[in-house]
Every structure is written in C-alpha cells, then in structure tokens.
PDB file of C-alpha atoms and ligand atoms in Angstrom:
ATOM      1  CA  SER A  26      96.652 124.967 102.274  1.00 49.00           C
ATOM      2  CA  THR A  27      92.968 125.973 102.456  1.00 63.00           C
ATOM      3  CA  SER A  28      92.219 123.369 105.155  1.00 77.00           C
ATOM      4  CA  ARG A  29      90.560 124.638 108.304  1.00 95.00           C
ATOM      5  CA  HIS A  30      92.600 122.031 110.296  1.00 97.00           C
ATOM      6  CA  VAL A  31      96.208 122.160 111.226  1.00 98.00           C
ATOM      7  CA  TRP A  32      98.710 120.061 113.260  1.00 98.00           C
ATOM      8  CA  TYR A  33      99.732 120.814 116.840  1.00 98.00           C
ATOM      9  CA  TYR A  34     102.280 119.595 119.203  1.00 98.00           C
ATOM     10  CA  GLU A  35     102.148 119.485 123.003  1.00 98.00           C
ATOM     11  CA  GLY A  36     103.502 122.145 125.309  1.00 97.00           C
ATOM     12  CA  ARG A  37     103.537 122.285 129.100  1.00 95.00           C
ATOM     13  CA  ASN A  38      99.984 123.593 129.459  1.00 95.00           C
ATOM     14  CA  GLY A  39      98.570 123.688 126.000  1.00 97.00           C
ATOM     15  CA  TRP A  40      99.275 123.262 122.311  1.00 98.00           C
ATOM     16  CA  TRP A  41     101.607 124.754 119.822  1.00 98.00           C
ATOM     17  CA  MET A  42     100.840 125.018 116.036  1.00 98.00           C
ATOM     18  CA  TYR A  43     103.673 123.933 113.823  1.00 98.00           C
ATOM     19  CA  ASP A  44     105.153 126.593 111.645  1.00 97.00           C
ATOM     20  CA  GLN A  45     103.549 126.645 108.169  1.00 96.00           C
ATOM     21  CA  ARG A  46     106.257 124.851 106.301  1.00 96.00           C
ATOM     22  CA  THR A  47     106.407 121.971 108.776  1.00 98.00           C
ATOM     23  CA  ASN A  48     102.648 121.779 108.935  1.00 98.00           C
ATOM     24  CA  ASP A  49     102.494 121.408 105.223  1.00 97.00           C
ATOM     25  CA  GLU A  50     105.117 118.720 105.212  1.00 98.00           C
ATOM     26  CA  ILE A  51     103.261 116.762 107.883  1.00 98.00           C
ATOM     27  CA  ASP A  52      99.995 117.256 106.106  1.00 97.00           C
ATOM     28  CA  GLN A  53     101.329 115.935 102.774  1.00 97.00           C
ATOM     29  CA  SER A  54     102.904 112.969 104.442  1.00 98.00           C
ATOM     30  CA  PHE A  55      99.755 112.018 106.377  1.00 98.00           C
ATOM     31  CA  ARG A  56      97.661 112.328 103.190  1.00 97.00           C
ATOM     32  CA  ARG A  57     100.109 110.033 101.383  1.00 98.00           C
ATOM     33  CA  GLY A  58      99.387 107.458 104.096  1.00 98.00           C
ATOM     34  CA  ASP A  59     102.901 107.454 105.609  1.00 98.00           C
ATOM     35  CA  ARG A  60     103.222 105.955 109.099  1.00 98.00           C
ATOM     36  CA  ARG A  61     105.686 108.552 110.078  1.00 98.00           C
ATOM     37  CA  VAL A  62     107.698 111.457 108.610  1.00 98.00           C
ATOM     38  CA  GLU A  63     111.075 112.956 109.461  1.00 98.00           C
ATOM     39  CA  ILE A  64     111.059 116.659 109.857  1.00 97.00           C
ATOM     40  CA  LEU A  65     113.852 119.208 110.496  1.00 96.00           C
ATOM     41  CA  ILE A  66     113.239 121.570 113.338  1.00 94.00           C
ATOM     42  CA  VAL A  67     115.816 124.145 114.117  1.00 90.00           C
ATOM     43  CA  GLY A  68     118.651 121.934 112.949  1.00 93.00           C
ATOM     44  CA  HIS A  69     117.432 118.730 114.622  1.00 94.00           C
ATOM     45  CA  LEU A  70     115.751 115.708 112.973  1.00 96.00           C
ATOM     46  CA  TYR A  71     112.368 114.797 114.474  1.00 97.00           C
ATOM     47  CA  ILE A  72     110.062 111.892 113.786  1.00 97.00           C
ATOM     48  CA  VAL A  73     106.422 112.663 113.635  1.00 98.00           C
ATOM     49  CA  ASP A  74     104.711 109.273 114.272  1.00 98.00           C
ATOM     50  CA  PHE A  75     101.151 109.128 113.001  1.00 98.00           C
ATOM     51  CA  GLU A  76     100.448 105.616 114.549  1.00 98.00           C
ATOM     52  CA  ASN A  77     101.249 106.808 118.061  1.00 98.00           C
ATOM     53  CA  MET A  78     100.355 110.474 117.377  1.00 98.00           C
ATOM     54  CA  ASN A  79     103.550 111.857 118.822  1.00 98.00           C
ATOM     55  CA  GLN A  80     106.781 113.474 117.870  1.00 97.00           C
ATOM     56  CA  TYR A  81     110.305 113.106 119.246  1.00 96.00           C
ATOM     57  CA  ARG A  82     113.880 113.995 118.373  1.00 95.00           C
ATOM     58  CA  LEU A  83     115.634 111.231 116.380  1.00 92.00           C
ATOM     59  CA  ASN A  84     118.844 111.275 118.514  1.00 88.00           C
ATOM     60  CA  ASP A  85     117.042 111.890 121.844  1.00 81.00           C
ATOM     61  CA  THR A  86     113.954 109.994 122.117  1.00 71.00           C
ATOM     62  CA  GLN A  87     113.350 110.942 125.830  1.00 77.00           C
ATOM     63  CA  ARG A  88     110.809 113.628 125.297  1.00 90.00           C
ATOM     64  CA  ARG A  89     107.837 112.445 123.373  1.00 95.00           C
ATOM     65  CA  ARG A  90     105.251 115.131 122.736  1.00 97.00           C
ATOM     66  CA  ARG A  91     101.696 114.299 121.735  1.00 98.00           C
ATOM     67  CA  ILE A  92     100.474 115.699 118.517  1.00 98.00           C
ATOM     68  CA  LYS A  93      96.866 116.468 117.269  1.00 98.00           C
ATOM     69  CA  TYR A  94      95.058 117.555 114.147  1.00 98.00           C
ATOM     70  CA  ASP A  95      92.497 120.133 115.066  1.00 98.00           C
ATOM     71  CA  LEU A  96      90.724 123.154 113.988  1.00 97.00           C
ATOM     72  CA  ILE A  97      92.923 126.150 113.183  1.00 96.00           C
ATOM     73  CA  SER A  98      90.677 128.110 115.602  1.00 96.00           C
ATOM     74  CA  ALA A  99      91.473 125.674 118.576  1.00 97.00           C
ATOM     75  CA  PRO A 100      92.978 127.119 121.706  1.00 96.00           C
ATOM     76  CA  LYS A 101      96.797 127.403 121.389  1.00 97.00           C
ATOM     77  CA  LYS A 102      99.828 128.882 122.994  1.00 98.00           C
ATOM     78  CA  GLY A 103     101.114 130.137 119.763  1.00 98.00           C
ATOM     79  CA  VAL A 104     103.103 128.995 116.701  1.00 97.00           C
ATOM     80  CA  ALA A 105     106.291 126.979 117.002  1.00 97.00           C
ATOM     81  CA  GLY A 106     107.289 128.589 120.252  1.00 96.00           C
ATOM     82  CA  LEU A 107     106.216 132.030 119.387  1.00 96.00           C
ATOM     83  CA  LYS A 108     103.561 133.045 121.930  1.00 96.00           C
ATOM     84  CA  LEU A 109     100.233 134.623 120.855  1.00 88.00           C
ATOM     85  CA  ASP A 110      99.049 138.076 122.268  1.00 78.00           C
TER      86      ASP A 110
HETATM   87  N1  V3L B   3     108.476 123.080 116.567  1.00 61.76           N
HETATM   88  C1  V3L B   3     109.218 124.014 117.205  1.00 61.76           C
HETATM   89  N2  V3L B   3     110.045 123.833 118.224  1.00 61.76           N
HETATM   90  C2  V3L B   3     109.917 122.505 118.702  1.00 61.76           C
HETATM   91  C3  V3L B   3     109.113 121.548 118.168  1.00 61.76           C
HETATM   92  C4  V3L B   3     108.398 121.896 117.027  1.00 61.76           C
HETATM   93  N3  V3L B   3     107.618 120.946 116.417  1.00 61.76           N
HETATM   94  N4  V3L B   3     109.330 120.407 118.883  1.00 61.76           N
HETATM   95  C5  V3L B   3     110.148 120.726 119.901  1.00 61.76           C
HETATM   96  N5  V3L B   3     110.518 122.059 119.735  1.00 61.76           N
HETATM   97  P1  V3L B   3     112.104 118.331 122.794  1.00 61.76           P
HETATM   98  P2  V3L B   3     106.132 125.276 126.891  1.00 61.76           P
HETATM   99  C6  V3L B   3     108.810 124.000 122.680  1.00 61.76           C
HETATM  100  C7  V3L B   3     111.500 122.759 120.720  1.00 61.76           C
HETATM  101  O1  V3L B   3     110.622 117.874 122.635  1.00 61.76           O
HETATM  102  O2  V3L B   3     106.288 126.498 127.703  1.00 61.76           O
HETATM  103  C8  V3L B   3     107.878 125.095 122.331  1.00 61.76           C
HETATM  104  O3  V3L B   3     107.921 125.394 120.980  1.00 61.76           O
HETATM  105  C9  V3L B   3     110.781 122.860 122.015  1.00 61.76           C
HETATM  106  O4  V3L B   3     110.084 124.000 122.031  1.00 61.76           O
HETATM  107  O5  V3L B   3     112.665 117.940 124.094  1.00 61.76           O
HETATM  108  O6  V3L B   3     106.705 124.003 127.557  1.00 61.76           O
HETATM  109  C10 V3L B   3     108.370 126.185 123.226  1.00 61.76           C
HETATM  110  O7  V3L B   3     109.327 127.001 122.442  1.00 61.76           O
HETATM  111  C11 V3L B   3     112.027 122.807 122.964  1.00 61.76           C
HETATM  112  O8  V3L B   3     112.501 124.170 123.187  1.00 61.76           O
HETATM  113  O9  V3L B   3     112.989 117.914 121.572  1.00 61.76           O
HETATM  114  O10 V3L B   3     104.736 125.035 126.428  1.00 61.76           O
HETATM  115  C12 V3L B   3     109.114 125.557 124.385  1.00 61.76           C
HETATM  116  O11 V3L B   3     109.120 124.120 124.062  1.00 61.76           O
HETATM  117  C13 V3L B   3     113.125 122.086 122.277  1.00 61.76           C
HETATM  118  O12 V3L B   3     112.683 122.041 120.863  1.00 61.76           O
HETATM  119  C14 V3L B   3     108.367 125.747 125.661  1.00 61.76           C
HETATM  120  O13 V3L B   3     107.036 125.522 125.598  1.00 61.76           O
HETATM  121  C15 V3L B   3     113.321 120.670 122.763  1.00 61.76           C
HETATM  122  O14 V3L B   3     112.031 119.952 122.697  1.00 61.76           O
END
C-alpha cells in the first residue's frame, strides 16, 4: 500500500502498528465498507470492529483494545509487539 496512514491497536502506554499483512486486510475491509472484519493473530481469531473502533478476541471478549487509523509517522511502541529502537 502507498497510503501514508496505517492501522494501530492500543497497548499499555501507547500504540502498536499492526503487521503489514493484517494492516492490508483491515484496510481492504474498511474500504469495502464492512462494519467489522475477522483477522487471525498468532492462531487466534479477532474481530476488528469499525463502528466501535476496537478489536477483541472472538472467544474471549474481555479485553477490548481501541484501534485508530493514523499517519505512519505517528508515535508508536513498535509493530505487532516488536519494540522499536
Ligand atoms: N497484533 C499482535 N498481537 C496482538 C494483537 C495484534 N493486533 N492484539 C493482541 N495481541 P488480548 P504493552 C500486545 C497480543 O487483547 O506492553 C502487544 O502487541 C497482545 O500483544 O488480551 O501492553 C504486545 O506484544 C497480547 O500479548 O487478546 O503495550 C503486548 O500486548 C495478547 O495478544 C504487550 O504490550 C493478548 O491480547
């Protein structure tokens, strides 16, 4: 994708970028106008909900993380759990 914006999910004290494959899936779904999309993250199905702008594990809806669509240059912790620096 040549977009300058990417998708992020919430961490404890900052934002994580999604890995590129997942970002592309989310992007395509959002552009289609879907309300939500199912994504596979390290063996677990998650829902990315565009109406509530959050994500949560399908079989364990306790933890809901906010998501955002922001500039690729926005402050971040890293990518999909891999820390920057
Ligand atoms: N991509 C990758 N891993 C994820 C994602 C995702 N979209 N969603 C959840 N996990 P839960 P700090 C996160 C991981 O929501 O220090 C970060 O990537 C999630 O990883 O209860 O709090 C870091 O690796 C967590 O390990 O389903 O900012 C880690 O948290 C696990 O799935 C710590 O980040 C359960 O998340």
